[in-house]
C-alpha positions as a printed NumPy array, in Angstrom:
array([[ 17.228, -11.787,  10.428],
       [ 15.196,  -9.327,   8.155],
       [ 16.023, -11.193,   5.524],
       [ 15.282, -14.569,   6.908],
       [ 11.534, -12.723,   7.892],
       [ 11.03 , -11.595,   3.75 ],
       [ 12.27 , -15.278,   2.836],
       [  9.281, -16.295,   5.88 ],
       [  6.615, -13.742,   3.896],
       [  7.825, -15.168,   0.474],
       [  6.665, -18.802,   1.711],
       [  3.596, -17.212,   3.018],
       [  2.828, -15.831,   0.022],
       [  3.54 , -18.719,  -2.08 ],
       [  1.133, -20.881,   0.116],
       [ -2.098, -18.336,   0.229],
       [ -1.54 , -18.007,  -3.841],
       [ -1.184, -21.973,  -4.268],
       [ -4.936, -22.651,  -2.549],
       [ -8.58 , -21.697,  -3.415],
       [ -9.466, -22.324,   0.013],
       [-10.759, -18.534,   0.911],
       [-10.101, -20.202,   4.994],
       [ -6.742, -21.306,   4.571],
       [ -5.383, -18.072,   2.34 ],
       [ -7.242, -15.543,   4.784],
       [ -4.77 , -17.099,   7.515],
       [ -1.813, -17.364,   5.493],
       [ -2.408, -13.379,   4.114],
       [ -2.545, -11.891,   7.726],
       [  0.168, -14.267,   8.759],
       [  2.206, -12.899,   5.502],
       [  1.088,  -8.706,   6.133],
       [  1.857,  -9.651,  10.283],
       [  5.596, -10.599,   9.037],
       [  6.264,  -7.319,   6.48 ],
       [  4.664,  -5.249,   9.284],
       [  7.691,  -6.897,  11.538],
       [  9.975,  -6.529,   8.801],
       [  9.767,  -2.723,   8.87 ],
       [  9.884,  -2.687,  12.585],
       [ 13.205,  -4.775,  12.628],
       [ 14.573,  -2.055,   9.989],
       [ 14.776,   0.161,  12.937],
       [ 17.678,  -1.066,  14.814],
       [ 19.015,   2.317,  16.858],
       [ 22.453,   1.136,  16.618],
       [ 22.417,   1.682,  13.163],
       [ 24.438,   3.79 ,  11.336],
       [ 22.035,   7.036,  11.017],
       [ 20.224,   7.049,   7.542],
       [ 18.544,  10.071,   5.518],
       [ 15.261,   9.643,   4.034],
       [ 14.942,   8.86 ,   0.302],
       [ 12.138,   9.36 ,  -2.703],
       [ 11.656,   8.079,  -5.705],
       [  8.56 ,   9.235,  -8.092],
       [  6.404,   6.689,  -9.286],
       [  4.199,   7.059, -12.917],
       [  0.855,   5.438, -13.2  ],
       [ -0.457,   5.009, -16.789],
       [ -3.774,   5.613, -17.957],
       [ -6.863,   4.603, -17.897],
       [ -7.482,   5.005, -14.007],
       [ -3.994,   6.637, -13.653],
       [ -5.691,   8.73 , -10.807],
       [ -6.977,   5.671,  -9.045],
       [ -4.012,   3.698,  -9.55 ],
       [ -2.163,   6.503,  -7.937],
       [ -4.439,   6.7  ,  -4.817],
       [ -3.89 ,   3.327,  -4.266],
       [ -0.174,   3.423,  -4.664],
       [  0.023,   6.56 ,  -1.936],
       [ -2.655,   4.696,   0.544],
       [  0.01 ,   1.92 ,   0.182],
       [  3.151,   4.072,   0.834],
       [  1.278,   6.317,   4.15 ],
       [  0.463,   3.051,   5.786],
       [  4.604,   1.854,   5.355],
       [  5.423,   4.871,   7.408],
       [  6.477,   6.247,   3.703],
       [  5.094,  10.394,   2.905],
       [  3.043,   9.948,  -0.689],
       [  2.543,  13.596,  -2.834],
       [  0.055,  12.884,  -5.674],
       [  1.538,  15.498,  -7.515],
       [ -0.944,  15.259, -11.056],
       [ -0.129,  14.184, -14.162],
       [  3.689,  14.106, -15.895],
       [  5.263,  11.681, -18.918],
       [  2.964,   8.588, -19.173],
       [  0.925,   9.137, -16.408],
       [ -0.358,  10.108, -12.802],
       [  2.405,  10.355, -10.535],
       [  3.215,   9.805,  -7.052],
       [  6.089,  11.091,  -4.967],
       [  7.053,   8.985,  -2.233],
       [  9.501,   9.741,   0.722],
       [ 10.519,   7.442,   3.31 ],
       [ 13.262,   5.221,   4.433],
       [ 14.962,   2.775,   2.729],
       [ 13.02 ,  -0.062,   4.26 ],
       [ 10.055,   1.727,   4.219],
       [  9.814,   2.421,   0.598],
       [ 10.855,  -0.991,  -0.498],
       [  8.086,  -2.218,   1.773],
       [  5.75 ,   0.359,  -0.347],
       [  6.853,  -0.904,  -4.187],
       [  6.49 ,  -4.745,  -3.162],
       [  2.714,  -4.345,  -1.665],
       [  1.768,  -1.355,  -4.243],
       [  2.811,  -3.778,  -7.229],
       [  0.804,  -6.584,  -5.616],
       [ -2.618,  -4.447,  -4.739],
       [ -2.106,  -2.72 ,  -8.569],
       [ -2.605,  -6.495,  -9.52 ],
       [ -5.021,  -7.609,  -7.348],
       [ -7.458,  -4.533,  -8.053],
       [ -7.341,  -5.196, -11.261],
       [ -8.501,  -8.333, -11.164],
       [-10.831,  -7.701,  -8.382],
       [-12.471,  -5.011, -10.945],
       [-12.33 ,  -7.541, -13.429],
       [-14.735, -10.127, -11.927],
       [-17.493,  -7.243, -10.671],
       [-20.449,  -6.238, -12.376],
       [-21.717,  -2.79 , -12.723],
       [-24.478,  -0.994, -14.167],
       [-25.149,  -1.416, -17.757],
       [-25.498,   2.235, -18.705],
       [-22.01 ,   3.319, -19.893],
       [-21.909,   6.418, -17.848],
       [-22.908,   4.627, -14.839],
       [-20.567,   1.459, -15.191],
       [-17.816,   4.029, -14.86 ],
       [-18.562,   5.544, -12.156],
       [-19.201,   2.127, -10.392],
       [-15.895,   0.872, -11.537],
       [-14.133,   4.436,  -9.956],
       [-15.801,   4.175,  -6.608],
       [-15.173,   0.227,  -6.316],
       [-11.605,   1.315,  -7.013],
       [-11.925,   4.05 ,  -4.071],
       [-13.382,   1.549,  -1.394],
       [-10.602,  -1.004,  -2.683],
       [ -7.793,   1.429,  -1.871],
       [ -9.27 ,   2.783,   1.586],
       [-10.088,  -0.597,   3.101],
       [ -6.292,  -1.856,   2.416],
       [ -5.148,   1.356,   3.843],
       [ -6.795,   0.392,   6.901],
       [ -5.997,  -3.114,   6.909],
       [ -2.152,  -2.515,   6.666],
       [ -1.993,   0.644,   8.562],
       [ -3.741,  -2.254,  11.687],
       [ -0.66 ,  -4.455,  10.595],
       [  1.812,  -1.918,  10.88 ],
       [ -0.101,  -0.64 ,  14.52 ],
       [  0.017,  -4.19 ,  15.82 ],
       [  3.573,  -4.624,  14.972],
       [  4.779,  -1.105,  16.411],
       [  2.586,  -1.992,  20.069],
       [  4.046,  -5.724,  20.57 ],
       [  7.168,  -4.213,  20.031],
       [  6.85 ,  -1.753,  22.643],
       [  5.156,  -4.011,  24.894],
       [  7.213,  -4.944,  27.832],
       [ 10.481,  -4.31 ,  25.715],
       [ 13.176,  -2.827,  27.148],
       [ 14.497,  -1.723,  23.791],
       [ 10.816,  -0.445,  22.94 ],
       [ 10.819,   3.511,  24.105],
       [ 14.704,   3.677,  21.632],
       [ 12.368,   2.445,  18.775],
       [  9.868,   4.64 ,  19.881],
       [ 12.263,   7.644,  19.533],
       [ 13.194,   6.163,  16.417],
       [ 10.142,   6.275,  14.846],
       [  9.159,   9.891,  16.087],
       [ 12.319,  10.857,  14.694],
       [ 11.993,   9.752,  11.557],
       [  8.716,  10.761,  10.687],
       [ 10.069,  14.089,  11.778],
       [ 12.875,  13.809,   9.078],
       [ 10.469,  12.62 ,   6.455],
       [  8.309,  15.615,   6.647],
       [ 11.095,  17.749,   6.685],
       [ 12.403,  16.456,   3.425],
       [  8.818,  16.459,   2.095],
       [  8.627,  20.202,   3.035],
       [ 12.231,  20.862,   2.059],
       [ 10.911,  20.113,  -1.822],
       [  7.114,  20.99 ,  -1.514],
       [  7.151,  23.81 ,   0.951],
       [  3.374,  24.662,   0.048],
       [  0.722,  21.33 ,  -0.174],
       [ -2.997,  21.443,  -1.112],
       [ -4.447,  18.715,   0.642],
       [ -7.738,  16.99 ,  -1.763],
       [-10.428,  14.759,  -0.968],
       [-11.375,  12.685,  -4.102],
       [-15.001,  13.024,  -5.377],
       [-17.09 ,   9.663,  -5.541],
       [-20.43 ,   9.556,  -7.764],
       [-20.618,   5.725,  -8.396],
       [-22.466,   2.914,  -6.17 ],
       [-19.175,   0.73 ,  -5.843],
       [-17.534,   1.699,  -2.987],
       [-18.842,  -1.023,  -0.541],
       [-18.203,  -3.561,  -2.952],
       [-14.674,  -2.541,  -3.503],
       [-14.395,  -2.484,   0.189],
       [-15.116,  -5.685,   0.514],
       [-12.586,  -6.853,  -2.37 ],
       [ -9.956,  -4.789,  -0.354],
       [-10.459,  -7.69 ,   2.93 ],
       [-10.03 , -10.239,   0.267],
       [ -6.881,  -8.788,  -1.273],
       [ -3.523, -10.912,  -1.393],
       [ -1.101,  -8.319,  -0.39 ],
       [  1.532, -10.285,  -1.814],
       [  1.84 , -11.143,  -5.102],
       [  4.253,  -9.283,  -7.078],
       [  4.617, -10.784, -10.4  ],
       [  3.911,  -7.861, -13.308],
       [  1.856,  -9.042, -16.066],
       [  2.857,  -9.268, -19.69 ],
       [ -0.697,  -7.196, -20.349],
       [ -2.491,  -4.839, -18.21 ],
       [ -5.956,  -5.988, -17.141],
       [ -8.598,  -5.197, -19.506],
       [-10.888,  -3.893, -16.929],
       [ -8.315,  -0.971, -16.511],
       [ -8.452,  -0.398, -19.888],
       [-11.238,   0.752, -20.437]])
């Protein structure tokens, strides 16, 4: 079945990237977010054999490495996945993700589709001409980009978790499921980081609504990798 539901999202995907019809794409995105949400709901079968939580650290290269990175933990939090932005290492800004398996490969598909689609989302806006101020634009589009999908998918994953529990007999297991590994999560996260400095990023520019905006518009799914980066996050 789950993979019957990511074959379902695939379509979905394939559909709301093959029309220009902002209508018709709208429906088949929420459609295609409503499924993935489902997915990682399905992932929770209690009968199961038990899991442990796993991690993998992700490197964003510059320029915007610390944006990038916001984006990608936004992402991973609203997957039921526990982000660390843990600075710069080799090559980049990195992120350190924990989570379950289903979880974090929910994370990597819709963090390598929003990397794409913010990038050319910054691509087509137009800031300030004053170099200083074009910058700061461009950062705080990024910044309303990344906190209006957050709380687009992190309604997808709510919806998903309540129609579940809804009138299911099954629901309060999966309840207890998900308590219980959130529970493990942060105890693997404090097992490795047993002190964390929570930051709130600073935001100068007059982008943020705009990015905002881009974020309702964003196509969650596409996950082809370009040859080149963008050249609006390369500069």
């Amino acid at each position: 079945m789950r993979e019957r539901t990511l074959e379902r999202v695939r379509k979905l995907l394939a559909k709301a990237e093959g029309t220009d019809n902002e209508h018709e794409r709208a429906t088949f995105m929420a459609a295609a977010s409503a499924l993935m949400a489902k997915y990682g709901i399905d992932a929770l079968d209690p009968g199961e054999p038990r899991q442990a939580p796993g991690d993998r650290i992700v490197t964003l290269p510059a320029p915007w490495a610390r944006e990038k990175a916001r984006l990608v933990g936004l992402v991973a939090q609203a997957v039921r996945c526990r982000p660390l932005l843990i600075g710069r290492g080799d090559g980049g800004h990195q992120v350190h993700i924990f989570g379950f398996a289903a979880d974090l490969e929910r994370a990597d598909l819709l963090a390598t589709s929003l990397l794409l689609q913010m990038a050319s989302g910054l691509g087509r806006t137009r800031p300030p001409a004053e170099a200083a101020a074009a910058r700061a634009y461009r950062r705080s589009w990024m910044l309303g980009f990344a906190d209006e999908v957050y709380r687009l998918l992190r309604e997808a994953e709510e919806r998903a978790e309540a129609d579940h529990l809804d009138g299911n007999p099954a629901g309060a297991g999966t309840a207890l499921v998900l308590a219980d590994r959130r529970a493990e999560v942060e105890r693997a996260v404090a097992a490795r980081y047993p002190r964390i400095r929570v930051t709130v990023p600073r935001m100068s520019g007059t982008g943020y609504h705009d990015g905002a905006a881009a974020g309702r518009r964003a196509d969650l799914g596409r996950t082809r990798v370009p040859g080149a980066p963008s050249a609006e996050l390369t500069r």
